[in-house]
Short mmCIF file of C-alpha atoms and ligand atoms in Angstrom, two decimals:
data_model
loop_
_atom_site.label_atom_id
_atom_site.label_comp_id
_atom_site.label_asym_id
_atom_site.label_seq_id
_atom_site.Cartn_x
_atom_site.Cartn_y
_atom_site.Cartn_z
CA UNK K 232 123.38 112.76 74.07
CA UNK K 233 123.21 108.99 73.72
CA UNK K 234 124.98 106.82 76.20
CA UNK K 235 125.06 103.04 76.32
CA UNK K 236 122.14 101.91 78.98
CA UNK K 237 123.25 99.97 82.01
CA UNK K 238 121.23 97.09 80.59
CA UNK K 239 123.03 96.67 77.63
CA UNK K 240 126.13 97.08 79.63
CA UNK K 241 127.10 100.67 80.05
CA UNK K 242 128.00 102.10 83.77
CA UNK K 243 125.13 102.50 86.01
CA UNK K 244 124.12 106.39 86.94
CA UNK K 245 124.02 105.07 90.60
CA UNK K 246 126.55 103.63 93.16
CA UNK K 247 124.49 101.18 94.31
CA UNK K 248 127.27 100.51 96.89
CA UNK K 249 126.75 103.78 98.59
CA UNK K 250 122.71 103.01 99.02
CA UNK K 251 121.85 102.18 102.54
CA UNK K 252 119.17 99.22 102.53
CA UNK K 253 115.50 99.81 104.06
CA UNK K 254 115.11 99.64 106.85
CA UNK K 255 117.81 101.32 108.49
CA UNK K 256 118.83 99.40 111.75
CA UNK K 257 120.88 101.38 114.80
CA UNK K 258 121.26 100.42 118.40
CA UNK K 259 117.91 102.10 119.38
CA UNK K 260 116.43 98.80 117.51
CA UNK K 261 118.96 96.51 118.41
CA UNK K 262 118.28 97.85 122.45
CA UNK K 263 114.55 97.28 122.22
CA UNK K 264 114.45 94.16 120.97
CA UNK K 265 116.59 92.53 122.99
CA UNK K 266 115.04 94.40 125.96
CA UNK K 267 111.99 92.49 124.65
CA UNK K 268 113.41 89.22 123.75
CA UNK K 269 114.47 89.08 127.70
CA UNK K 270 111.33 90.14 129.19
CA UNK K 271 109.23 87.73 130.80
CA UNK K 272 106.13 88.73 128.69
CA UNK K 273 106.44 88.46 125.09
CA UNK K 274 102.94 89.09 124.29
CA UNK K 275 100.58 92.54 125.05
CA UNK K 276 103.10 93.38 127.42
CA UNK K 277 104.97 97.05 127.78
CA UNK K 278 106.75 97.50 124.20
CA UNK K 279 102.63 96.72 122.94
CA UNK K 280 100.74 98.86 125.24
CA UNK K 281 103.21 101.84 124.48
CA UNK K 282 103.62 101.59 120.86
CA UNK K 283 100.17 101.65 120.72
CA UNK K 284 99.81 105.26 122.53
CA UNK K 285 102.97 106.16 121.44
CA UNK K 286 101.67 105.72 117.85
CA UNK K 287 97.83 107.13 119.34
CA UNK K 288 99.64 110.47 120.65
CA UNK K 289 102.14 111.21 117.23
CA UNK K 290 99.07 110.61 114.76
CA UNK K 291 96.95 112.36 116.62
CA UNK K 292 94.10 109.19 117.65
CA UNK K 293 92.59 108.67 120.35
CA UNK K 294 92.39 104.53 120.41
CA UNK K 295 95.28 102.56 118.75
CA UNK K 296 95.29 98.28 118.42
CA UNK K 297 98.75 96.91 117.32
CA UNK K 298 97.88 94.15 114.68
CA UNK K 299 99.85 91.65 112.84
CA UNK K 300 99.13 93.34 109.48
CA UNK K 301 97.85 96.21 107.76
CA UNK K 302 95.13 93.95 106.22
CA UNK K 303 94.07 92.84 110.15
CA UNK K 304 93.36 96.36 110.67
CA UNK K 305 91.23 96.69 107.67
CA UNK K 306 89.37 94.18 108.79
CA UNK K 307 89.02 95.97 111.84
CA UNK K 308 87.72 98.91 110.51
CA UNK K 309 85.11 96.76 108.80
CA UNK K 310 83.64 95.37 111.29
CA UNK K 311 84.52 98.61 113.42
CA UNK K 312 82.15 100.77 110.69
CA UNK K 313 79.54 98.14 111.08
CA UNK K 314 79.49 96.63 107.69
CA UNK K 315 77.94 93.03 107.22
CA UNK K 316 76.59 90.76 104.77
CA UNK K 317 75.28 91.95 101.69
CA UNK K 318 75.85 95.21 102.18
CA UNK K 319 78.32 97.90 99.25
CA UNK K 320 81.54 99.44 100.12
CA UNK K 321 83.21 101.74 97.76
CA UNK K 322 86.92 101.52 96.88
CA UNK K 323 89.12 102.37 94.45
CA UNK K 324 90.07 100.54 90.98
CA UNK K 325 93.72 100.41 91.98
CA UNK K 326 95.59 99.61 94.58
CA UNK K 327 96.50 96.68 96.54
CA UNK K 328 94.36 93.76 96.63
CA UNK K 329 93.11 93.80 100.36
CA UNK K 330 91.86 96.88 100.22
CA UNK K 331 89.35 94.99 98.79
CA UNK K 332 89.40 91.58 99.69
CA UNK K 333 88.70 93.09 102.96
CA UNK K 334 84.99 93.85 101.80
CA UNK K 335 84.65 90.79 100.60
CA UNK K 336 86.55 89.18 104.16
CA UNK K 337 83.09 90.44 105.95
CA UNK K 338 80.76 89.06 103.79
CA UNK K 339 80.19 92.56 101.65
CA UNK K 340 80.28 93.69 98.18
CA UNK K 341 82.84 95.82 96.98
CA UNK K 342 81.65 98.69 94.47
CA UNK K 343 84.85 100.13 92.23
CA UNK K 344 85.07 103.78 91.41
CA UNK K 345 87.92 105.04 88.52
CA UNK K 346 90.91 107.14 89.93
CA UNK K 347 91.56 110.36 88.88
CA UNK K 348 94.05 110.41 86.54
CA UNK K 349 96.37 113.30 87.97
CA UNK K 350 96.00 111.64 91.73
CA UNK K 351 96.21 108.28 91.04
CA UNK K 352 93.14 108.18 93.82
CA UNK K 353 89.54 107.33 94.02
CA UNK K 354 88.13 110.20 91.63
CA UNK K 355 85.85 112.00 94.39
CA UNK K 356 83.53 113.04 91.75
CA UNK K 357 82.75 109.59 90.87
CA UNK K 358 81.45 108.38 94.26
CA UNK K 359 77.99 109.48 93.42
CA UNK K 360 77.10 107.31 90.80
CA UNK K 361 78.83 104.46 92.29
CA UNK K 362 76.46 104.71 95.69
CA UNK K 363 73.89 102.26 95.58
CA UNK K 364 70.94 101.53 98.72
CA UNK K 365 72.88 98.81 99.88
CA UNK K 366 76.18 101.34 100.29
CA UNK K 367 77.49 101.37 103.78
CA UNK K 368 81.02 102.87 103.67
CA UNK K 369 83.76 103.61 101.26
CA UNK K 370 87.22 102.82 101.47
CA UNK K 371 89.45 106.20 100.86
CA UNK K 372 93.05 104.38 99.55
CA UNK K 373 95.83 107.19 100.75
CA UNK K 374 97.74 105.59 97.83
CA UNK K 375 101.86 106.38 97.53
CA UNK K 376 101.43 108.23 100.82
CA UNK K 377 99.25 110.83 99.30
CA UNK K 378 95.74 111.86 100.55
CA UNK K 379 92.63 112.20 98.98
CA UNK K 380 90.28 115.19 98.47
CA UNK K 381 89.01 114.29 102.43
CA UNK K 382 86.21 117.34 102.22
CA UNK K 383 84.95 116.37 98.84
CA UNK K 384 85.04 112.59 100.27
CA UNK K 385 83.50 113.30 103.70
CA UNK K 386 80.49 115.93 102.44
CA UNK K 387 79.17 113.14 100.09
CA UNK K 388 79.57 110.58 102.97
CA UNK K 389 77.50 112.75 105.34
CA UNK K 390 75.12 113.42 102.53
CA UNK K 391 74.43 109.67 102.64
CA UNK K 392 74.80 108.47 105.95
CA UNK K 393 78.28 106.64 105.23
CA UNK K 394 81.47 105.96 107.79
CA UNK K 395 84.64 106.60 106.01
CA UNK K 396 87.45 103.99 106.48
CA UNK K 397 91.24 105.44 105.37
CA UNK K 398 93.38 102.86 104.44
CA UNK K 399 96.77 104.33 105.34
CA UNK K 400 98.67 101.64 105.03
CA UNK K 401 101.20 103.75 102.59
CA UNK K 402 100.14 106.44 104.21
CA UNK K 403 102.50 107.40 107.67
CA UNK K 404 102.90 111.12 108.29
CA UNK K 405 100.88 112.52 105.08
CA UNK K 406 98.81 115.46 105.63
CA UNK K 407 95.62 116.12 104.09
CA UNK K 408 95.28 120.34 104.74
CA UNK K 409 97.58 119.62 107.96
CA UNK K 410 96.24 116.92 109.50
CA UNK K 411 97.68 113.63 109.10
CA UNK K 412 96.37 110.11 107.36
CA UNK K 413 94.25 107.98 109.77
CA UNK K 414 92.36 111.14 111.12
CA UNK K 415 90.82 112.34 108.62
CA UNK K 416 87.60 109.69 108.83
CA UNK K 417 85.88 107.29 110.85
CA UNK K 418 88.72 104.72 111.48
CA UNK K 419 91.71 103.65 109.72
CA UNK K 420 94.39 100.78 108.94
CA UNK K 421 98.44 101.36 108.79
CA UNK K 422 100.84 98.52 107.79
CA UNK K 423 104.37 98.51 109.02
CA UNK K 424 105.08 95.64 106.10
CA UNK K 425 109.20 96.26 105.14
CA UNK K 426 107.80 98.15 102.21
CA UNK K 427 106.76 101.13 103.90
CA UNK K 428 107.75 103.83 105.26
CA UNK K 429 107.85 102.64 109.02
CA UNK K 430 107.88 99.02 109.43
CA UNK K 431 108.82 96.55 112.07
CA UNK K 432 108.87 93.49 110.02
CA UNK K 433 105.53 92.94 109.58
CA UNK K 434 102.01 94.51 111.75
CA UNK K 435 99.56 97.08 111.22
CA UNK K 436 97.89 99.47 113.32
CA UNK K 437 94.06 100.39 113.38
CA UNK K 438 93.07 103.60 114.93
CA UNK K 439 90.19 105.54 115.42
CA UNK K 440 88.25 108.62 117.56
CA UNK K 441 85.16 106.76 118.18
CA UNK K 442 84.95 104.17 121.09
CA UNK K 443 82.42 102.36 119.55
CA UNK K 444 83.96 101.56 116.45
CA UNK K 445 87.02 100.56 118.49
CA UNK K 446 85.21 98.29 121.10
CA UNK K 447 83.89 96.23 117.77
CA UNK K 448 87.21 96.30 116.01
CA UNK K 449 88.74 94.99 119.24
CA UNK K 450 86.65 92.32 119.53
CA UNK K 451 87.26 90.80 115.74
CA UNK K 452 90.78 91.30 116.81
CA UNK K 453 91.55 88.76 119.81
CA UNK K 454 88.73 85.64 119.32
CA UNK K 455 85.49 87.80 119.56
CA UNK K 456 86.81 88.71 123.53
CA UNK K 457 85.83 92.07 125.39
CA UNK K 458 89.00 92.26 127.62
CA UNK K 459 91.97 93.18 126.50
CA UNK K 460 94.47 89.89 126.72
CA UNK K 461 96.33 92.42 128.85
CA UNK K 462 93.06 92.36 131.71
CA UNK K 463 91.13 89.73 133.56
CA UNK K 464 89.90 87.66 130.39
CA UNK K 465 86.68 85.99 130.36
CA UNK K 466 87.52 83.81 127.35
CA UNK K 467 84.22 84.14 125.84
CA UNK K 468 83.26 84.71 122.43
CA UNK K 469 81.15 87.92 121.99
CA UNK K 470 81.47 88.12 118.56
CA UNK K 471 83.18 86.59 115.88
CA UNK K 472 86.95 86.97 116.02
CA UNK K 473 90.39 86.07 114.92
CA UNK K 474 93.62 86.54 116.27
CA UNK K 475 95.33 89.45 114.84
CA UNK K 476 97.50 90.45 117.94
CA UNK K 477 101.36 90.75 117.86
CA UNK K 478 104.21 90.54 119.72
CA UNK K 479 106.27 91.97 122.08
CA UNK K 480 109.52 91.86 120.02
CA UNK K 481 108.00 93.08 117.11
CA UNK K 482 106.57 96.00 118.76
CA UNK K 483 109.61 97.25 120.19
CA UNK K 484 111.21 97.13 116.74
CA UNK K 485 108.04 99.34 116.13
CA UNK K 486 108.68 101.68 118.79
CA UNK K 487 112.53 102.31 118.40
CA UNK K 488 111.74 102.91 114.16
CA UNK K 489 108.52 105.31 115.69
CA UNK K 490 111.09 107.45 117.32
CA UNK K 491 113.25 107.79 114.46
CA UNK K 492 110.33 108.30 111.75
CA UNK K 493 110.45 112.31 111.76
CA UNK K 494 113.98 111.99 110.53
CA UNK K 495 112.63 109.36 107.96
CA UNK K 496 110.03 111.55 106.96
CA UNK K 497 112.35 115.00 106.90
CA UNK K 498 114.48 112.89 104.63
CA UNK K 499 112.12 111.03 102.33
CA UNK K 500 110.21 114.64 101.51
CA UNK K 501 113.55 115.96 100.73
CA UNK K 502 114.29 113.53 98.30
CA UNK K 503 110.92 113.54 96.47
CA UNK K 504 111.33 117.28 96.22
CA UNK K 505 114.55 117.23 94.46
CA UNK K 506 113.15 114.72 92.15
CA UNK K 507 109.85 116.55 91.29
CA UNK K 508 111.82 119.91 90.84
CA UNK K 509 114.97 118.41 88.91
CA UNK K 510 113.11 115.75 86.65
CA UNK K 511 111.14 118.66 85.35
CA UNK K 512 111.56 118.69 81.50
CA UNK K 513 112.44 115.36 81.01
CA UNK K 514 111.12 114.13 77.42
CA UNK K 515 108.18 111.71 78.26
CA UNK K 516 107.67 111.39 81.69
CA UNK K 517 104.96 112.53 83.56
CA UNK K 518 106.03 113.48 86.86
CA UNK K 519 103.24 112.82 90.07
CA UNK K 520 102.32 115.72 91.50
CA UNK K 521 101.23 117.66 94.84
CA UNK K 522 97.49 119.02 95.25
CA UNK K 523 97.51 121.90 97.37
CA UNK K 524 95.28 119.96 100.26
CA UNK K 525 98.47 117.47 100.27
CA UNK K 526 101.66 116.55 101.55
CA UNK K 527 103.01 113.86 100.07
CA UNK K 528 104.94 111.46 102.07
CA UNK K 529 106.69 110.15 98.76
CA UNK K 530 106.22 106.71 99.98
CA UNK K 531 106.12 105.80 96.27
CA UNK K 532 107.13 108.50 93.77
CA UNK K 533 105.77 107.51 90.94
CA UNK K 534 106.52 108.09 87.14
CA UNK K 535 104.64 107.66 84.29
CA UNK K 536 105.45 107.10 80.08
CA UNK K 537 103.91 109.83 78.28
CA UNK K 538 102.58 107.08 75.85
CA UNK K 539 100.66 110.04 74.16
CA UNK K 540 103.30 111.69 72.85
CA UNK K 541 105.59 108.66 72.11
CA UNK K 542 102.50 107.53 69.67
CA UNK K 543 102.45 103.77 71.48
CA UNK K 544 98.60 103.41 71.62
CA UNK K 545 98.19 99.13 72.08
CA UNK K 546 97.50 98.26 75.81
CA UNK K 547 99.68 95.25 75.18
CA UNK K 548 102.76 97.23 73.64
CA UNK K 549 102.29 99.79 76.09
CA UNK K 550 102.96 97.29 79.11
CA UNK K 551 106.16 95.78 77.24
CA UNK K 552 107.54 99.02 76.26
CA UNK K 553 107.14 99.92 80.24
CA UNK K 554 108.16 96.84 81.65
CA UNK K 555 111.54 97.48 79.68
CA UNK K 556 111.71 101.22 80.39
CA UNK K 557 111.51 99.97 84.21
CA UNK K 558 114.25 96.91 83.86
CA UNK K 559 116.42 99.49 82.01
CA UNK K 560 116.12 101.92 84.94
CA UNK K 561 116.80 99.16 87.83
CA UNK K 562 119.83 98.29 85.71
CA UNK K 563 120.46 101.84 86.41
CA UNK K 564 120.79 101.55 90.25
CA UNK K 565 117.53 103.70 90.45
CA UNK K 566 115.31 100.85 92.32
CA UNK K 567 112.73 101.22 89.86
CA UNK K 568 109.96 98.77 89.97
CA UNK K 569 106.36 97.79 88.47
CA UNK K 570 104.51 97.75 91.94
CA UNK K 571 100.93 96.53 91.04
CA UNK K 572 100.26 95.68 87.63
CA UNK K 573 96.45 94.71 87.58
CA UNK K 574 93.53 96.87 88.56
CA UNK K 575 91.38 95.52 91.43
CA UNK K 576 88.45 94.85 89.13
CA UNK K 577 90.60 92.82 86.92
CA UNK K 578 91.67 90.73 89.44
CA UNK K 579 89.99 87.22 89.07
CA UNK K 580 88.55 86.94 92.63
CA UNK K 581 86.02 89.37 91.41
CA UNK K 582 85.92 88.87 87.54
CA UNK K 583 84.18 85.62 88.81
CA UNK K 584 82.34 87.00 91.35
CA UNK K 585 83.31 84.12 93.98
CA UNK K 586 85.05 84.49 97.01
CA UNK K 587 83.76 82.15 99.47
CA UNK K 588 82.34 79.24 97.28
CA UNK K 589 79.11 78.69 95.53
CA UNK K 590 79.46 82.24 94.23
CA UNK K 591 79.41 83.98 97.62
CA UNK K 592 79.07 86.69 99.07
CA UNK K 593 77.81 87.97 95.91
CA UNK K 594 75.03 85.25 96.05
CA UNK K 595 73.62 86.95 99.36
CA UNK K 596 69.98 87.47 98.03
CA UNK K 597 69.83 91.09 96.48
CA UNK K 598 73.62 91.92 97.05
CA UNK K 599 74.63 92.05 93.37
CA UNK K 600 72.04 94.52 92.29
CA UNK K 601 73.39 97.21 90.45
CA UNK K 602 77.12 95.95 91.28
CA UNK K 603 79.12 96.28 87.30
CA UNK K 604 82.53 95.58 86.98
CA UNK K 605 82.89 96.30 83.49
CA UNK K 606 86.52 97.41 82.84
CA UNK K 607 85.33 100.12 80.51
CA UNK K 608 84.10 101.82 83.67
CA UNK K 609 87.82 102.01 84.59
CA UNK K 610 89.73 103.97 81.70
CA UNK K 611 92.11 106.01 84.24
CA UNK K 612 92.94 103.21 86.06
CA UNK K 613 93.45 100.35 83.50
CA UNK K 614 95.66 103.36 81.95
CA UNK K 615 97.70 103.98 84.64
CA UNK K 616 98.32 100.73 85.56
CA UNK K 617 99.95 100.18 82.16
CA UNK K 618 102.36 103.16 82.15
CA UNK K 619 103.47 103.77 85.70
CA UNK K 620 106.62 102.63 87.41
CA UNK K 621 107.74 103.28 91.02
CA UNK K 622 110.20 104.45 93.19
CA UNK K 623 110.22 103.00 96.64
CA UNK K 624 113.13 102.33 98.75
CA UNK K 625 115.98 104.15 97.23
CA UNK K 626 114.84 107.25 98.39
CA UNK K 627 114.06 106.34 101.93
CA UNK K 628 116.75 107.72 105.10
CA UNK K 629 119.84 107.21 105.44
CA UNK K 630 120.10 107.97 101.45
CA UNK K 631 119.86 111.68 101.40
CA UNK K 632 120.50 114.07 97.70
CA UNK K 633 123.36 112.52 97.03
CA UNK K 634 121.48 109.48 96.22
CA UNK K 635 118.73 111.21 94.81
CA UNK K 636 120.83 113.09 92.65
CA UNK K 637 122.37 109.96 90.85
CA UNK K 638 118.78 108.32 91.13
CA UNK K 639 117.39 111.64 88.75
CA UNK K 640 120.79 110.68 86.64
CA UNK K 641 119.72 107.12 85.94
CA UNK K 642 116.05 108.34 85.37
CA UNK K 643 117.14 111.13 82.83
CA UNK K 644 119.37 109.03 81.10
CA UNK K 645 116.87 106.39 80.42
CA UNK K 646 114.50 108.71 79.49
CA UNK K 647 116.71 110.67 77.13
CA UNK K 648 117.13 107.27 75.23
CA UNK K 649 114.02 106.12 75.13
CA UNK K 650 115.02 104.79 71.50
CA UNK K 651 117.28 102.12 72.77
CA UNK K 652 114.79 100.42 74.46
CA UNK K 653 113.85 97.43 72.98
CA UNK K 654 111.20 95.50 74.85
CA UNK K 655 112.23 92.37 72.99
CA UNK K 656 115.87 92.39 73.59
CA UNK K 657 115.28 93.49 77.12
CA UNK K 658 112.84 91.08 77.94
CA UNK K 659 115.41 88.36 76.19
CA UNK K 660 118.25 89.79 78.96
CA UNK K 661 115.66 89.60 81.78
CA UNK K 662 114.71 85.95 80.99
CA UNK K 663 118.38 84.82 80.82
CA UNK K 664 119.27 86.17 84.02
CA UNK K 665 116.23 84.48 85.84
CA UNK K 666 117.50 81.30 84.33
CA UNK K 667 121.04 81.68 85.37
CA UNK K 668 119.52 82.07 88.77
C1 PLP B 837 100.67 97.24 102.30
C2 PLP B 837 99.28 97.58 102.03
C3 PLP B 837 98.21 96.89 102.63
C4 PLP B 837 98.39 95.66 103.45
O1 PLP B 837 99.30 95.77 104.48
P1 PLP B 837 99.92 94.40 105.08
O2 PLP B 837 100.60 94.84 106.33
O3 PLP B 837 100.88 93.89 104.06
O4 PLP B 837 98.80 93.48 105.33
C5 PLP B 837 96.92 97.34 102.39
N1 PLP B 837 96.68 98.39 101.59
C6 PLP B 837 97.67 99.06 100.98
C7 PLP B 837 97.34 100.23 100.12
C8 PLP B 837 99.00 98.66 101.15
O5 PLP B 837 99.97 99.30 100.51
#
């Protein structure tokens, strides 16, 4: 069957007229935030103090902070976890870059361990080798919205007297054996960016079990203060701080999408169900899959070029042949994308080993023993990062099967004719249309 790609001007396999934009806005927003935008308090008043146990009670936390961003809360759980200068924190080789830059944020030294390649997540059976004396926590990614091996993950922590920081920022509503993201270790950081799953703009949320961790997250969180800004305030620095509060509007945006997220999440599963089960067969691509600890919220459903059996073995011809596999397939309505393209330890914050000046914090006497971040310690992830693309908002609520029936159309029909792509005369149409722009 060969049909002429939407790229080279055939007819889309999706009406992109019929797909509902994320997020999807009803009165329930509209009604909180204008209840907000007329109260008298537009900071840590009501809409923050109850999106904060609203959020608490549906995750299942006991302690919730509403934050400005997803990378605020990471912060937070550094500083929560205790982590200081000079000291290792394990992460994974890909993801986004503050899951790192966080480590580095407080001073530490982040140590990268390889994914494994079926998961996409920190490998669990590479942690080992990656612990050194100086190793204080380790950052568990719940990349796409799908959780790590937590028992693995938390039996090697215990073993060596490590917290365990999630970041969940993808992460809303996955279950690791039942029990969702951001419970499953000692604290953990959500965003609520317009790319995920339940946004509000921007803002994050940290949360956490242990009211220790939380009193020290709180305080890097409003200028190093004790009291909430809600109580009396003494207006003295305790600690060091910075001010990663939000507002009132923006929580109540939070709070009316909250209420609606089981329906988002109902919907979203749906979707990446029919996808996993309909795209099966399809000649090169490697679908994601499901481990049986998981329940994937499908925040990203990822696919992969099965550069194997196409024979393309060049890193560099591998990313051109899938950064025109994944123009082809936006051209097909499907709201494919190339999230991130670069591995963390590629990035060139940490190639040069400076983050703060004059080589810091890796100049902290003693902190860059044993740290290597050789990219040949990173096959699965430099790998993936060349052959994945990603599905994202498409698939989100309102857009229910119908969508994700045209989105598997577009998807099988660019993968059925995976001999028309030409990354040359793709790239050429890409680089016209930016200009026209
Ligand atoms: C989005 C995201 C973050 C950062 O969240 P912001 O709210 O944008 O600061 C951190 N880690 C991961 C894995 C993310 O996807």
């Amino acid at each position: 069957m060969s049909e002429t790609l939407a790229i080279y001007g055939g007819t889309p396999a999706v009406d992109s007229s019929k797909v509902v934009n994320w997020p999807p806005i009803d009165e329930i927003d509209e009604k909180m935030v204008m209840d907000a935008l007329h109260q008298r308090t537009q900071s840590r008043g009501i809409h923050n103090l109850e999106f904060e146990k609203e959020f608490a009670a549906w995750n299942g936390n006991q302690y919730a902070l509403f934050t400005n961003s997803g990378t605020a809360a990471l912060h937070m759980c550094l500083v929560g976890c205790g982590v200081g200068a000079g000291d290792h924190v394990l992460v994974t080789a890909y993801s986004w870059s503050s899951s790192a830059t966080c480590i580095l944020h407080h001073d530490a030294i982040p140590i990268f361990v390889d994914i494994n390649p079926e998961t996409f997540l920190m490998d669990p059976d590479k942690i080992e080798a990656a612990i050194t004396p100086r190793t204080k926590a380790i950052i568990v990614v719940q990349l796409h919205g799908l959780c790590d091996d937590m028992d693995k993950i938390n039996a090697i922590a215990k073993k060596h007297n490590l917290k365990v920081i999630e970041d969940a920022c993808q992460a809303h509503g996955a279950l690791y054996k039942g029990h969702k993201a951001g419970t499953l270790g000692d604290c953990a950081a959500f965003s609520f960016n317009q790319n995920k799953c339940l946004c509000c703009g921007e803002g994050g949320m940290f949360v956490t079990n242990d009211k220790d961790i939380y009193d020290a997250a709180a305080k890097l969180w409003s200028f190093g203060e004790t009291a909430r800004p809600e109580q009396n305030r003494d207006y003295h620095a305790y600690a060091l701080g910075w001010m990663y509060r939000n507002n009132e509007i923006t929580a109540a945006y939070g709070r009316a999408q909250l209420s609606k997220y089981d329906y988002y999440f109902k919907t979203l599963r749906g979707n990446g169900e029919y996808l996993l089960e309909n795209l099966k067969g399809t000649p090169n691509l490697l679908l994601p899959y499901e481990p049986e600890w998981a329940t994937h919220n499908w925040y990203n459903f990822n696919l992969r070029i099965d550069f194997d059996k196409l024979g393309i073995t060049d890193p560099q011809e591998q990313v051109k042949f899938r950064n025109a596999v994944a123009a082809a397939l936006k051209d097909e309505g499907t709201g494919a994308s190339v999230w991130q393209r670069f591995t963390l330890p590629e990035m060139t914050v940490f190639r040069a080993k400076n983050a703060y000046g004059h080589g810091y914090p890796w100049s902290i006497p003693g902190a860059d023993e044993g740290v290597d971040y050789s990219l040949e310690k990173f096959p699965n992830a430099l790998a993936y990062s060349r052959k994945y693309i990603s599905l994202v908002k498409t698939l989100r609520a309102p857009n229910g099967l119908d969508i994700a029936e045209q989105v598997r159309d577009g998807i099988v029909k660019v993968f059925s004719n995976l001999d028309q792509i030409d990354p040359e005369r793709i790239n050429a149409i890409v680089e016209a249309r930016k200009k026209k722009k």
